[in-house]
Amino acid sequence: MPADRNAPIGIFDSGVGGLTVARRVMLDMPEERIVYFGDTARAPYGIRTKERITAQSMQIMRFLETHGLKMAIIACNTICVSSYYELTGAFDVPIMEIVSPAAADCVNGSPPAVKVGVIATAATVKSEGYRIEIHKLNPRAEVLQKACPDLVTLAERGLAESAAGALQCEIYLRSFKEARIDTLVLGCTHFPLFYGHIAAYMGGNVRLIDPAAASGAKVKKELAEAGLAAERRDKPEHAFYISGDPGTFEQIARNILGKPVRPEKINICKY
Ligand code: DGL
């Protein structure tokens, strides 16, 4: 049966980071309805094994599938590099990853990237996913990578904009600044929450790549090509689900999306 163009798009992450992708979808495709899941009780994912990340992502997709999705977006670089093929092999609904659009955005920039820094989780760095995708497009680009796990912890605690957030960005980015990178990929969806600190520290000559931007454009194009873009409608009703406690999530979501959300806590282990 062909998918319903007015069915929702599922967006998921280990926690609050995927809201940076949800925000982009809301901006670029305001008529689309979103069902968001953040696995806040089991974040961070970036320190876990590929097997565990895959098993947990399968549960998330089984849960999201109950909402009759027309598309799912893995709004988590760690899940993309660890489990994309397992997920696409297990579910019929189209599943979008966000790493290759970000790599393309990075390489096709103007001026083109020559020396690229990638900040991400330990799992993403270990997978070499960004290096591989960037080198597919420009084998000569130099790619430096750094795992920044403490940024995920700060973001999940709602402290991205704090002085501690600024200090941690400086500590992680010092070697990239000294190496004079020209492009920095924010290779974890939690990291755009530190955008102000990162931009201020790296300065105007370093181009920052937020995977949400290129992924949003790709989702829009794919939906249009498949005839699945939603009909015009005012204020589609989004739904937010999490596995942990709503308090901090509500506060962070309000900051990111600029409006209050009422997340429902669910037992994801049932799926
Ligand atoms: N937001 C996730 C990413 O894009 C992972 C954060 C984590 O749970 O470690 O990689």
Coordinates of N, CA and C in Angstrom, one line a residue, residues 72-182:
A72 N 11.5 7.8 8.4 CA 12.2 8.0 9.6 C 13.5 8.7 9.4
I73 N 13.9 9.6 10.3 CA 15.2 10.2 10.2 C 16.0 9.8 11.4
I74 N 17.2 9.2 11.2 CA 18.1 8.9 12.3 C 18.8 10.2 12.7
A75 N 18.3 10.9 13.7 CA 18.9 12.3 14.0 C 20.0 12.1 15.0
C76 N 20.8 11.1 14.7 CA 22.0 10.8 15.6 C 23.1 10.2 14.8
N77 N 24.2 10.9 14.8 CA 25.3 10.4 13.9 C 25.8 9.1 14.4
T78 N 25.8 8.9 15.7 CA 26.3 7.6 16.3 C 25.5 6.4 15.8
I79 N 24.2 6.6 15.8 CA 23.3 5.5 15.3 C 23.5 5.3 13.8
C80 N 23.6 6.5 13.1 CA 23.8 6.4 11.6 C 25.1 5.5 11.3
V81 N 26.2 5.8 11.9 CA 27.4 5.1 11.5 C 27.5 3.7 12.1
S82 N 26.7 3.4 13.1 CA 26.7 2.1 13.8 C 25.7 1.2 13.2
S83 N 24.5 1.7 12.9 CA 23.3 0.8 12.7 C 22.5 1.0 11.5
Y84 N 22.9 2.0 10.6 CA 22.1 2.3 9.4 C 21.7 1.1 8.6
Y85 N 22.6 0.3 8.3 CA 22.3 -0.9 7.4 C 21.4 -1.9 8.1
E86 N 21.6 -2.1 9.3 CA 20.8 -3.0 10.1 C 19.4 -2.5 10.1
L87 N 19.2 -1.2 10.3 CA 17.9 -0.6 10.4 C 17.2 -0.6 9.1
T88 N 17.9 -0.2 8.0 CA 17.2 -0.2 6.7 C 16.9 -1.6 6.2
G89 N 17.7 -2.6 6.7 CA 17.4 -4.0 6.3 C 16.2 -4.5 7.1
A90 N 15.9 -4.0 8.2 CA 14.8 -4.5 9.1 C 13.5 -3.9 8.9
F91 N 13.4 -2.7 8.3 CA 12.1 -2.0 8.3 C 11.8 -1.5 6.8
D92 N 10.6 -1.5 6.5 CA 10.2 -1.1 5.1 C 10.1 0.4 4.9
V93 N 9.9 1.1 6.0 CA 9.7 2.6 5.8 C 11.1 3.2 5.4
P94 N 11.1 4.2 4.6 CA 12.4 4.8 4.2 C 13.1 5.4 5.4
I95 N 14.3 5.1 5.6 CA 15.1 5.7 6.8 C 16.2 6.5 6.2
M96 N 16.3 7.8 6.7 CA 17.3 8.7 6.3 C 18.4 8.8 7.3
E97 N 19.7 8.8 6.8 CA 20.8 9.1 7.7 C 21.3 10.5 7.5
I98 N 22.1 11.0 8.4 CA 22.5 12.4 8.3 C 24.0 12.7 8.1
V99 N 24.7 11.6 8.0 CA 26.2 11.7 7.9 C 26.6 12.1 6.5
S100 N 26.1 11.4 5.5 CA 26.5 11.7 4.1 C 26.1 13.0 3.7
P101 N 24.9 13.5 4.0 CA 24.6 14.9 3.6 C 25.5 15.9 4.3
A102 N 25.9 15.7 5.5 CA 26.8 16.6 6.2 C 28.2 16.6 5.5
A103 N 28.6 15.4 5.2 CA 29.9 15.3 4.5 C 29.9 16.0 3.2
A104 N 28.8 15.9 2.4 CA 28.7 16.6 1.1 C 28.7 18.1 1.3
D105 N 28.0 18.5 2.3 CA 27.9 20.0 2.6 C 29.3 20.5 2.9
C106 N 30.1 19.7 3.7 CA 31.4 20.0 4.1 C 32.3 20.2 2.8
V107 N 32.3 19.1 2.0 CA 33.2 19.1 0.8 C 32.8 20.1 -0.2
N108 N 31.5 20.3 -0.4 CA 31.0 21.2 -1.5 C 30.9 22.7 -1.1
G109 N 31.5 23.0 0.1 CA 31.4 24.4 0.5 C 32.2 25.3 -0.3
S110 N 32.0 26.6 0.0 CA 32.8 27.6 -0.8 C 33.4 28.5 0.3
P111 N 34.8 28.6 0.4 CA 35.7 27.7 -0.4 C 35.7 26.3 0.0
P112 N 36.1 25.3 -0.9 CA 36.0 23.9 -0.5 C 36.9 23.6 0.7
A113 N 36.4 22.6 1.5 CA 37.2 22.2 2.7 C 38.5 21.6 2.3
V114 N 39.6 22.0 2.9 CA 40.9 21.4 2.7 C 41.3 20.7 4.0
K115 N 41.1 21.3 5.1 CA 41.5 20.7 6.4 C 40.3 20.7 7.3
V116 N 39.8 19.6 7.5 CA 38.5 19.4 8.2 C 38.7 18.9 9.6
G117 N 38.0 19.5 10.6 CA 38.0 18.9 11.9 C 36.6 18.3 12.1
V118 N 36.5 17.1 12.7 CA 35.2 16.5 13.0 C 35.2 16.3 14.5
I119 N 34.2 16.9 15.1 CA 33.9 16.6 16.5 C 32.7 15.7 16.6
A120 N 32.8 14.6 17.4 CA 31.7 13.6 17.4 C 31.8 12.8 18.7
T121 N 31.0 11.7 18.7 CA 31.2 10.8 19.9 C 32.3 9.8 19.6
A122 N 32.7 9.1 20.7 CA 33.8 8.1 20.5 C 33.4 7.0 19.5
A123 N 32.1 6.6 19.5 CA 31.7 5.6 18.5 C 31.8 6.1 17.1
T124 N 31.4 7.4 16.9 CA 31.4 7.9 15.5 C 32.9 8.1 15.0
V125 N 33.7 8.6 15.9 CA 35.1 8.7 15.5 C 35.7 7.3 15.2
K126 N 35.4 6.3 16.1 CA 36.0 5.0 15.9 C 35.5 4.4 14.5
S127 N 34.3 4.7 14.2 CA 33.7 4.1 12.9 C 34.4 4.7 11.7
E128 N 35.0 5.8 11.8 CA 35.7 6.5 10.7 C 34.6 7.0 9.6
G129 N 33.3 6.9 10.0 CA 32.3 7.2 9.1 C 32.4 8.6 8.4
Y130 N 32.8 9.6 9.1 CA 32.9 10.9 8.5 C 34.1 10.9 7.5
R131 N 35.2 10.3 8.0 CA 36.4 10.3 7.1 C 36.1 9.6 5.8
I132 N 35.4 8.5 5.9 CA 35.1 7.7 4.7 C 34.2 8.5 3.8
E133 N 33.2 9.1 4.3 CA 32.2 9.9 3.5 C 32.9 11.1 2.9
I134 N 33.7 11.8 3.6 CA 34.4 13.0 3.1 C 35.4 12.6 2.0
H135 N 36.1 11.5 2.2 CA 37.1 11.0 1.2 C 36.5 10.4 0.0
K136 N 35.3 10.0 0.1 CA 34.6 9.5 -1.1 C 34.4 10.7 -2.1
L137 N 34.2 11.9 -1.5 CA 34.0 13.1 -2.3 C 35.3 13.9 -2.6
N138 N 36.2 13.8 -1.7 CA 37.5 14.5 -1.9 C 38.6 13.8 -1.1
P139 N 39.2 12.8 -1.8 CA 40.2 12.0 -1.2 C 41.4 12.8 -0.6
R140 N 41.6 14.0 -1.1 CA 42.7 14.8 -0.7 C 42.5 15.7 0.6
A141 N 41.2 15.7 1.0 CA 40.9 16.5 2.2 C 41.6 15.9 3.4
E142 N 42.2 16.8 4.2 CA 42.8 16.2 5.5 C 41.6 16.2 6.5
V143 N 41.5 15.1 7.2 CA 40.4 15.0 8.2 C 41.0 14.7 9.6
L144 N 40.7 15.6 10.5 CA 41.2 15.4 11.9 C 39.9 15.1 12.7
Q145 N 40.0 14.2 13.6 CA 38.8 13.8 14.4 C 39.0 13.9 15.9
K146 N 38.0 14.3 16.6 CA 38.1 14.3 18.1 C 36.8 13.9 18.7
A147 N 36.9 12.9 19.7 CA 35.7 12.5 20.4 C 35.5 13.5 21.6
C148 N 34.3 14.0 21.7 CA 34.0 15.0 22.8 C 32.8 14.5 23.7
P149 N 33.0 13.5 24.4 CA 31.8 12.9 25.2 C 31.3 13.9 26.2
D150 N 32.1 14.7 26.8 CA 31.6 15.6 27.8 C 30.6 16.6 27.3
L151 N 30.6 16.9 26.0 CA 29.6 17.8 25.5 C 28.3 17.2 25.5
V152 N 28.2 15.9 25.2 CA 26.9 15.2 25.2 C 26.3 15.3 26.7
T153 N 27.1 15.0 27.6 CA 26.7 15.0 29.0 C 26.2 16.4 29.4
L154 N 26.9 17.4 29.1 CA 26.5 18.8 29.4 C 25.2 19.1 28.7
A155 N 25.1 18.8 27.4 CA 23.9 19.1 26.7 C 22.6 18.4 27.3
E156 N 22.8 17.1 27.7 CA 21.7 16.4 28.3 C 21.3 17.0 29.6
R157 N 22.2 17.7 30.3 CA 21.9 18.3 31.6 C 21.4 19.7 31.4
G158 N 21.3 20.2 30.1 CA 20.8 21.5 29.9 C 21.8 22.6 30.1
L159 N 23.1 22.2 30.0 CA 24.2 23.1 30.4 C 25.0 23.6 29.2
A160 N 24.5 23.4 27.9 CA 25.3 23.7 26.7 C 25.7 25.2 26.7
E161 N 24.8 26.0 27.2 CA 25.1 27.5 27.1 C 25.8 28.0 28.3
S162 N 26.2 27.2 29.2 CA 26.8 27.6 30.4 C 28.3 27.9 30.2
A163 N 28.9 28.5 31.3 CA 30.3 28.8 31.2 C 31.1 27.5 31.1
A164 N 30.6 26.4 31.8 CA 31.2 25.1 31.7 C 31.2 24.6 30.3
G165 N 30.1 24.9 29.6 CA 30.0 24.5 28.2 C 31.1 25.2 27.3
A166 N 31.2 26.5 27.6 CA 32.2 27.3 26.8 C 33.6 26.7 27.1
L167 N 33.9 26.5 28.3 CA 35.3 26.0 28.7 C 35.6 24.6 28.1
Q168 N 34.6 23.7 28.1 CA 34.8 22.4 27.6 C 35.0 22.5 26.0
C169 N 34.3 23.4 25.4 CA 34.5 23.5 23.9 C 35.9 24.0 23.6
E170 N 36.4 24.9 24.4 CA 37.8 25.4 24.2 C 38.8 24.3 24.4
I171 N 38.6 23.5 25.5 CA 39.5 22.4 25.7 C 39.5 21.4 24.5
Y172 N 38.3 21.0 24.1 CA 38.3 20.1 23.0 C 38.8 20.7 21.7
L173 N 38.6 21.9 21.4 CA 38.9 22.5 20.1 C 40.3 23.1 20.0
R174 N 41.0 23.2 21.1 CA 42.3 23.9 21.1 C 43.2 23.3 20.0
S175 N 43.3 22.0 19.9 CA 44.3 21.4 18.9 C 43.8 21.7 17.5
F176 N 42.5 21.8 17.3 CA 42.0 22.1 15.9 C 42.3 23.5 15.5
K177 N 42.2 24.4 16.5 CA 42.5 25.8 16.3 C 44.0 26.0 15.9
E178 N 44.8 25.3 16.7 CA 46.2 25.3 16.4 C 46.6 24.7 15.1
A179 N 45.8 23.7 14.7 CA 46.1 23.1 13.4 C 45.5 23.9 12.2
R180 N 44.8 25.0 12.5 CA 44.2 25.9 11.5 C 43.3 25.1 10.5
I181 N 42.3 24.4 11.1 CA 41.3 23.8 10.2 C 40.5 24.9 9.5
D182 N 40.0 24.6 8.3 CA 39.1 25.6 7.7 C 37.6 25.3 7.8

